Coordinates of N, CA, C and O in Angstrom, one line a residue:
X1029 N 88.5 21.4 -2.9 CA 87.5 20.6 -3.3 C 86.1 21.1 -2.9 O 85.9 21.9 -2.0
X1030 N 85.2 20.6 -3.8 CA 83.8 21.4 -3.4 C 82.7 20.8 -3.0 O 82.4 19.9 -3.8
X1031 N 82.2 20.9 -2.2 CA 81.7 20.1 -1.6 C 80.0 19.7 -2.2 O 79.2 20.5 -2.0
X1032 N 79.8 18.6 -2.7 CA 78.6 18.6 -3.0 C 77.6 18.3 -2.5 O 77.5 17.5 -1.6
X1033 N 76.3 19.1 -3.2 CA 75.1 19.0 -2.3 C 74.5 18.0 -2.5 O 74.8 17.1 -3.4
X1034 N 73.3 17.9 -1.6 CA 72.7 16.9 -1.7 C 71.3 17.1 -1.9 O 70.7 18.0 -1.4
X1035 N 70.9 16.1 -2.8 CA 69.3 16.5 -3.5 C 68.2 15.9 -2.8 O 67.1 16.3 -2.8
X1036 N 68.7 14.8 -2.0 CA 67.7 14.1 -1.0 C 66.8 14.9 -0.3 O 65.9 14.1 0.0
X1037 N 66.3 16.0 0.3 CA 66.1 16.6 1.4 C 64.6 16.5 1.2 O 63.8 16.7 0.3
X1038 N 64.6 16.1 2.8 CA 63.3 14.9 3.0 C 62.1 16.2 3.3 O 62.1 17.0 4.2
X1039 N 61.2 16.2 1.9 CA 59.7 17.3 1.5 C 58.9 17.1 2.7 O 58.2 16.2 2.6
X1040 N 58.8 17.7 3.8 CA 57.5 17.4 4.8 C 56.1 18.0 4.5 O 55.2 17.7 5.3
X1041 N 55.7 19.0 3.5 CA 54.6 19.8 3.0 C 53.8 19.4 1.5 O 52.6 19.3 1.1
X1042 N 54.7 19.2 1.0 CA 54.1 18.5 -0.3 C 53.9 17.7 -0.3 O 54.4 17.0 0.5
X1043 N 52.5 17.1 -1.5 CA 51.7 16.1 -1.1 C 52.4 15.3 -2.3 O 53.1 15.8 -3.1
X1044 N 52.2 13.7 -2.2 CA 52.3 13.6 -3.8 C 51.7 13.5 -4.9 O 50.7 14.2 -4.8
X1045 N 51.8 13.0 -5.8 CA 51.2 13.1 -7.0 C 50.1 12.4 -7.4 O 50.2 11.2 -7.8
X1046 N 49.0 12.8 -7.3 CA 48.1 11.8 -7.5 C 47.2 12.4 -8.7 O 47.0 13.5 -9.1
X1047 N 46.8 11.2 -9.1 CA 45.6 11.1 -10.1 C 44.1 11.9 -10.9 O 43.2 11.1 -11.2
X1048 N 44.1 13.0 -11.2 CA 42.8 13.8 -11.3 C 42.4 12.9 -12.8 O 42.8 12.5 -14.0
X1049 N 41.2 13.0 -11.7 CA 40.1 12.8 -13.3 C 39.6 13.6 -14.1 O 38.6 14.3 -13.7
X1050 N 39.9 13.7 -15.0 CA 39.9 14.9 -16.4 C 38.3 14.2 -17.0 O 38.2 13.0 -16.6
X1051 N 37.5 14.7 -17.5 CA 36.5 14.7 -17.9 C 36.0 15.4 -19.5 O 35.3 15.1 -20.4
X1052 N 36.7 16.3 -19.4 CA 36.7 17.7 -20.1 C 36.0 17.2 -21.5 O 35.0 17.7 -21.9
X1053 N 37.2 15.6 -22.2 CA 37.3 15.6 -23.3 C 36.0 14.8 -23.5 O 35.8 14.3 -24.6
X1054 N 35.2 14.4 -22.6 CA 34.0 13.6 -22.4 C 32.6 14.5 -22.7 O 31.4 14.2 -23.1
X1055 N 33.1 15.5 -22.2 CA 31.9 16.7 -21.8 C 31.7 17.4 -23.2 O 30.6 17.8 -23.5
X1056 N 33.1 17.7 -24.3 CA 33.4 17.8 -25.3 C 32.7 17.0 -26.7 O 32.1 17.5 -27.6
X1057 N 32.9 15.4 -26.3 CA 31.9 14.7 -27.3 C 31.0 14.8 -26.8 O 30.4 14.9 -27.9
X1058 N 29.9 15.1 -25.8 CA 28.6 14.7 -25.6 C 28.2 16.1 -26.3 O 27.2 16.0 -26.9
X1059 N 28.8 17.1 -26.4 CA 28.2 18.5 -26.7 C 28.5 18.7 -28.3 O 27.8 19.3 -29.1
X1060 N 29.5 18.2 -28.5 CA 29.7 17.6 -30.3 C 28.6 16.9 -30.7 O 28.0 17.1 -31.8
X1061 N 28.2 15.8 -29.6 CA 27.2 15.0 -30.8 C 25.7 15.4 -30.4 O 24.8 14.6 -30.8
X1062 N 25.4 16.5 -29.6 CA 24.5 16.7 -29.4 C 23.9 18.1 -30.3 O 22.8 18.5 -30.7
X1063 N 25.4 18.9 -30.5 CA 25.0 19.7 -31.5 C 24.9 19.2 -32.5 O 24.4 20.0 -33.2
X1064 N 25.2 18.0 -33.2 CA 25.1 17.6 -34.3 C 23.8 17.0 -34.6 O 23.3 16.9 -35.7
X1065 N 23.2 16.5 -33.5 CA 21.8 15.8 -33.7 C 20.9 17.1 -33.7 O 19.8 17.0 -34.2
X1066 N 21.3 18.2 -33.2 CA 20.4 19.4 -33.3 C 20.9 20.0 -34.6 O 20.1 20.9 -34.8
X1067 N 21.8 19.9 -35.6 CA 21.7 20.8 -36.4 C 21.2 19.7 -37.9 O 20.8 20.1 -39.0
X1068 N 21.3 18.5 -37.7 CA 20.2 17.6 -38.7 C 18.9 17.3 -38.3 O 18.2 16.7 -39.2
X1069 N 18.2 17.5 -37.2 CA 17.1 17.7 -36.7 C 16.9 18.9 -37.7 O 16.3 18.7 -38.7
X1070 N 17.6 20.3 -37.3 CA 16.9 21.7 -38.2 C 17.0 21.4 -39.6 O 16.2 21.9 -40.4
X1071 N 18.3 20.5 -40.1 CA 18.3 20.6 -41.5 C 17.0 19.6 -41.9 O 16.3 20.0 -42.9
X1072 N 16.5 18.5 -41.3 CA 15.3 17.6 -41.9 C 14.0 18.4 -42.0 O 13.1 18.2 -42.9
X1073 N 14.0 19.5 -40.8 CA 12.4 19.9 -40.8 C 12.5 21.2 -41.9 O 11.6 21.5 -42.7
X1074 N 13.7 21.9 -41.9 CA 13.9 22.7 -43.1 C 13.7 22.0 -44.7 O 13.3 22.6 -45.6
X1075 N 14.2 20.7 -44.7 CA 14.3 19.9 -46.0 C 12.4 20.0 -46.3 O 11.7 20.5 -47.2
X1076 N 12.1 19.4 -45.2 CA 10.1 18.9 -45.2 C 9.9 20.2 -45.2 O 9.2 20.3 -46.2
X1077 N 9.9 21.1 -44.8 CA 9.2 22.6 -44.9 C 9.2 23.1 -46.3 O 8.2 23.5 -46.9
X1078 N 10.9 23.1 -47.1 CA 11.0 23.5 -48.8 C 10.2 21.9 -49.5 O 9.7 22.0 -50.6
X1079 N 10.1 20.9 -49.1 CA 9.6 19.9 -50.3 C 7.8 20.1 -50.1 O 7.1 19.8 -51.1
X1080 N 7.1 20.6 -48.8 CA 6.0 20.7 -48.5 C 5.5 22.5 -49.5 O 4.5 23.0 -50.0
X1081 N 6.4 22.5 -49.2 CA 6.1 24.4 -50.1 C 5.8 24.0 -51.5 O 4.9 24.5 -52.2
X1082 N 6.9 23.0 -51.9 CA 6.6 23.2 -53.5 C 5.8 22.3 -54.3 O 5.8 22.1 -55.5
X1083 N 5.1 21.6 -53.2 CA 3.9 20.7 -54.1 C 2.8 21.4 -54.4 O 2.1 22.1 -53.7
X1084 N 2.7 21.1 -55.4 CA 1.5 21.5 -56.3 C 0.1 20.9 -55.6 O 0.1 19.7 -55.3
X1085 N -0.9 21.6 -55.4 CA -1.9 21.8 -54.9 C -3.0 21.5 -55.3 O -3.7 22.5 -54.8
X1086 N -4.0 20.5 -56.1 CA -4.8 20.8 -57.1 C -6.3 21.1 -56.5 O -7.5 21.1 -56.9
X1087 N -5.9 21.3 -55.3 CA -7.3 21.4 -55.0 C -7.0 23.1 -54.7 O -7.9 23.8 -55.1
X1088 N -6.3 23.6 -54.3 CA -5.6 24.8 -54.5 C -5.9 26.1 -56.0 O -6.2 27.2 -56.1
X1089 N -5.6 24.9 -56.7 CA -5.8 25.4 -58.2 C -7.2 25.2 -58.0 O -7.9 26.2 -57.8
X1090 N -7.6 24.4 -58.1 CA -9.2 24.6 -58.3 C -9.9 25.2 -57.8 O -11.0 25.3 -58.3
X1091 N -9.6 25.9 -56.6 CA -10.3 26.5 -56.0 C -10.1 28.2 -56.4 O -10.9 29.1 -56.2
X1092 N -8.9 28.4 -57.0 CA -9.0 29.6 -57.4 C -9.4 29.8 -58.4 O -9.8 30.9 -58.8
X1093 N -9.5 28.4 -59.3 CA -10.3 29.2 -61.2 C -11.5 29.3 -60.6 O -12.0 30.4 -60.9
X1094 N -12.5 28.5 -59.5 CA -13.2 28.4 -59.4 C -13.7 29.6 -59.1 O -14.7 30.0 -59.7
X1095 N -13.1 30.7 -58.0 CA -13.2 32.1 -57.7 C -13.0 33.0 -59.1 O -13.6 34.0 -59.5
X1096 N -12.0 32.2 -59.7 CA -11.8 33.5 -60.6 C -12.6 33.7 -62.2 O -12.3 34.2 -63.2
X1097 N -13.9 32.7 -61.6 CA -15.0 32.0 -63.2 C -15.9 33.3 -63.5 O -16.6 33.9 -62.6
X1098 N -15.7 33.7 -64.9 CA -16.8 35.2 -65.0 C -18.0 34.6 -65.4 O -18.1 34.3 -66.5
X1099 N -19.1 34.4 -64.4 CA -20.0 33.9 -64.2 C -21.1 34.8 -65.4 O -22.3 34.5 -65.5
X1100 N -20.5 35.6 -66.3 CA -21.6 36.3 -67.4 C -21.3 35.1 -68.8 O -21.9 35.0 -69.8
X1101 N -20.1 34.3 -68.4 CA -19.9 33.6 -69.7 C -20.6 32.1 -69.1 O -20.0 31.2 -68.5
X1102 N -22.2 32.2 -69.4 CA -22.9 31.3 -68.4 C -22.7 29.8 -68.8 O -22.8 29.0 -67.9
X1103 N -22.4 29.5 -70.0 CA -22.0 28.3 -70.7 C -20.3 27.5 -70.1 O -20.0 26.4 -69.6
X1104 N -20.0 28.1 -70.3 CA -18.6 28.0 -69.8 C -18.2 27.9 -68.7 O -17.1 27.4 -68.4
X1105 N -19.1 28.6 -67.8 CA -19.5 29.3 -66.3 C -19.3 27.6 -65.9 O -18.3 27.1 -65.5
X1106 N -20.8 27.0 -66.4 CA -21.7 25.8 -65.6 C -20.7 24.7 -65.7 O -20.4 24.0 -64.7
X1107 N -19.9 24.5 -67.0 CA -18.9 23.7 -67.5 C -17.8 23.1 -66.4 O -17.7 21.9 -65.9
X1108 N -17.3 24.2 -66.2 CA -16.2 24.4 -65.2 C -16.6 24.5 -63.7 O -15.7 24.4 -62.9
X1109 N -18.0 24.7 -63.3 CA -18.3 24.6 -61.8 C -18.4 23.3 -61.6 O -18.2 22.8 -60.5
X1110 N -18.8 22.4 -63.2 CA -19.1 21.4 -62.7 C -17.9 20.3 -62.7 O -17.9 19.2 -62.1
X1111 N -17.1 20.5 -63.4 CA -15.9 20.0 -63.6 C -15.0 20.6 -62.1 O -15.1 19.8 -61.2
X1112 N -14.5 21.5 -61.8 CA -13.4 21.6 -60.7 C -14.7 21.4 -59.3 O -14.5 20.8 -58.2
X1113 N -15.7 21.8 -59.5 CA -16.7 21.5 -58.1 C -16.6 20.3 -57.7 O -17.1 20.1 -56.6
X1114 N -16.2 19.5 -58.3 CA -16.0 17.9 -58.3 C -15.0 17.8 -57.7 O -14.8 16.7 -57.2
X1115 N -13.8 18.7 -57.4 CA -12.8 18.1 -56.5 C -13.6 18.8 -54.8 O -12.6 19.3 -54.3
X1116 N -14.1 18.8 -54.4 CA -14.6 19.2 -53.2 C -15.9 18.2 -53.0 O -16.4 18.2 -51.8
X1117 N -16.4 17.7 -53.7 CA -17.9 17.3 -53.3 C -17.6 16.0 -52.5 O -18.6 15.5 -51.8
X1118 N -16.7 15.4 -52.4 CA -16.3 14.3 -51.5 C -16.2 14.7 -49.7 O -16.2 13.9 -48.8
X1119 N -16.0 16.0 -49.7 CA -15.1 16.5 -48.8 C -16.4 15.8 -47.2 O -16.1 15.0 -46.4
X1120 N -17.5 16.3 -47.3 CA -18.5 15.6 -46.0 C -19.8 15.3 -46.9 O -19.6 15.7 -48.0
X1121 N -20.8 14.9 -46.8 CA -22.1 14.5 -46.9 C -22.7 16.0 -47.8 O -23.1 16.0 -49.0
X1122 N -22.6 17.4 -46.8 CA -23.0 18.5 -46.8 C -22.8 19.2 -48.4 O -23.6 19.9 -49.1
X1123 N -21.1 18.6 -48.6 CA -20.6 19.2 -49.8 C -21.3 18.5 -51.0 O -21.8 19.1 -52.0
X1124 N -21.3 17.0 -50.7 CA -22.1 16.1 -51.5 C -23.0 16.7 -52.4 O -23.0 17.0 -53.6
X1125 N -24.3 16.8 -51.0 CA -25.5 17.4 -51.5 C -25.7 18.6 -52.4 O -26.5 18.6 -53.3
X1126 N -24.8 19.6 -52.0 CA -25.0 20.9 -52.5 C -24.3 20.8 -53.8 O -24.8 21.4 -54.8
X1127 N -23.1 20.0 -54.0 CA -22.6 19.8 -55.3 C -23.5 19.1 -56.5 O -23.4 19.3 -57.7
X1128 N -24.3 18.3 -55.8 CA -25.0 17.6 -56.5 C -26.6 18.7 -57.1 O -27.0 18.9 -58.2
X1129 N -27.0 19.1 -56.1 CA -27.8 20.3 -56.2 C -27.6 21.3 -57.3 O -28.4 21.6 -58.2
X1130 N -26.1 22.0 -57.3 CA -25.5 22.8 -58.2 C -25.9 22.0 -59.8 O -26.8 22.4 -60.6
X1131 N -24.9 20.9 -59.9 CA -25.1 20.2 -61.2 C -26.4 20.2 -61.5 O -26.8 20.4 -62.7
X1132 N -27.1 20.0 -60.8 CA -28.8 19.4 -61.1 C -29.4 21.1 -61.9 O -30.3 21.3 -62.7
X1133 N -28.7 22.0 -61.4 CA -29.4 23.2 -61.6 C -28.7 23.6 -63.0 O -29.2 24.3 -63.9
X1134 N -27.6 23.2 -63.0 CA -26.5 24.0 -63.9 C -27.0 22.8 -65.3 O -26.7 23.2 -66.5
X1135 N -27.5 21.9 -65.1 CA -28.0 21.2 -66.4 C -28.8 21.7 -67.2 O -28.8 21.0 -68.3
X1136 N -29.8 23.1 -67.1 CA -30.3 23.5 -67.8 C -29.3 25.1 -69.2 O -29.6 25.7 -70.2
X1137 N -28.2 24.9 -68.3 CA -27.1 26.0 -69.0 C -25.9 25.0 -69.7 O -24.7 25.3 -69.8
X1138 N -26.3 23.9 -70.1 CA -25.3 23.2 -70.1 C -26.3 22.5 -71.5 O -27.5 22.5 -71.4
X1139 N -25.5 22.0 -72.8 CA -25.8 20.9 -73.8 C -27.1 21.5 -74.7 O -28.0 20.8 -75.2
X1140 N -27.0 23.0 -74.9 CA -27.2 24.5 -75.6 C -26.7 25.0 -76.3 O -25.7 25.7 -75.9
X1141 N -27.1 25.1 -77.4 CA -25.9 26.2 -78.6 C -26.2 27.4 -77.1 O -25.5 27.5 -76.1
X1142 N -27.4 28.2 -77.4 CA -27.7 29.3 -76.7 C -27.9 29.2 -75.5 O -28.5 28.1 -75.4
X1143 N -27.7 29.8 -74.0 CA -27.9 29.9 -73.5 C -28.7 31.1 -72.5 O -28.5 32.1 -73.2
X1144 N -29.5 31.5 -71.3 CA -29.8 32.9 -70.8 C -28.4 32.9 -69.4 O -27.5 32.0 -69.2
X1145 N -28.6 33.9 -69.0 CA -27.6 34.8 -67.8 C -27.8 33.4 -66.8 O -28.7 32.6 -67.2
X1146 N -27.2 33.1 -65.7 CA -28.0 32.9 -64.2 C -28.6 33.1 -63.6 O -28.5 34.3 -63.4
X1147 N -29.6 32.8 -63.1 CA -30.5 32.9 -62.1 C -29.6 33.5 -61.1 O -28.4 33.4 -60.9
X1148 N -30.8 34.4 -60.4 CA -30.0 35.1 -58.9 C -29.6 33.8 -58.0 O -28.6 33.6 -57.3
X1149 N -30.9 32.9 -58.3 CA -30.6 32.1 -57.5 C -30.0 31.1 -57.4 O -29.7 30.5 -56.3
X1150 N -29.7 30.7 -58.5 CA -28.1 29.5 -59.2 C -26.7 30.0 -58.5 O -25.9 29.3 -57.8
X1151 N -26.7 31.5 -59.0 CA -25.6 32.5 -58.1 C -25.5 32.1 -57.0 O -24.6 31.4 -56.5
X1152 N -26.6 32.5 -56.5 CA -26.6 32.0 -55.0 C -25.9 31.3 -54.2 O -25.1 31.5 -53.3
X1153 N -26.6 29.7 -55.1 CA -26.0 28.7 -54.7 C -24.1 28.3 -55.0 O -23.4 27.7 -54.3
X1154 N -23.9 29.1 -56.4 CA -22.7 28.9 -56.5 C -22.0 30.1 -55.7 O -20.8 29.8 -55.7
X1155 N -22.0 30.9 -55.2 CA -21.3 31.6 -54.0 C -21.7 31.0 -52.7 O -21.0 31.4 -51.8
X1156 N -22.8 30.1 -52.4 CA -22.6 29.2 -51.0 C -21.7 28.1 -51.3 O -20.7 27.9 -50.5
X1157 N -22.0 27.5 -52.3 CA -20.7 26.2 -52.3 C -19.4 26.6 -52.6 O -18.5 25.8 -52.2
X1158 N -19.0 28.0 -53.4 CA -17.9 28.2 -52.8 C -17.1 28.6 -51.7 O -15.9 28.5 -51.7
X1159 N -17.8 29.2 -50.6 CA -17.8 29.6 -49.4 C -17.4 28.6 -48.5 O -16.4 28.8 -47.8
X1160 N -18.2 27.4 -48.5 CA -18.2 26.4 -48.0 C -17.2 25.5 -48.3 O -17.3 24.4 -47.8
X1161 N -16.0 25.7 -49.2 CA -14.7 25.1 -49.7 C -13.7 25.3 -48.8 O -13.3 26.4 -48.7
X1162 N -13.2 24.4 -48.1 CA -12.3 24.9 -47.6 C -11.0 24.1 -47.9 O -10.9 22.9 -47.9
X1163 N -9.8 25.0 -48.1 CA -8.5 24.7 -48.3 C -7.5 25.0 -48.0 O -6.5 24.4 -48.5

């Protein structure tokens, strides 16, 4: 007969079992929801950066026919300074004036079969108030 062992034998070195606090899967959501508030954060200011690019500008536009007016077609010239110069004359007091100045001058090129060139000094004034545009 064989003699059987015995499994009892009393552990004096080992501890028992005790309880660890795991964290891990805690540490896991806070860095899930924190990249996620960071990657809709980048997607909102990217959305507002493409919807801010593609609005149309009109003071934008105006300001370039305004640059790009051939001041030898003097009828047409006055027409159009005085039409798009009107989106800026609100801008301070300063603009006011000089816009108003411009028209006052440009009424003599203006409600004329015929017209003459510019004055140097009409010029003038219309390369200071365009200068003075800002956009």
């Amino acid at each position: 007969m064989e003699k059987s062992q015995s499994y009892d034998i009393p552990l004096h070195d080992i501890k028992p079992i005790v309880e660890v606090e795991e964290y891990s899967f805690y540490y896991f959501l806070g860095i899930t929801f924190l990249t996620l508030v960071l990657l809709l954060a980048v997607g909102y200011f990217i959305y507002i950066w493409l919807k801010k690019r593609k609005v149309f500008n009109i003071r934008k536009e105006h300001f370039k026919i305004l640059n790009s007016l051939d001041l030898n077609d003097t009828k047409k010239s006055a027409y159009a300074i005085t039409f798009y110069g009107a989106t800026f004359k609100n801008d301070t007091p300063r603009h006011q004036e000089m816009y108003e100045n411009i028209v006052n001058r440009l009424t003599a090129y203006k409600y004329k079969k015929e017209v003459d060139a510019f004055e140097d000094e009409v010029i003038g004034y219309i390369e200071l108030y365009k200068e003075m545009i800002d956009v």
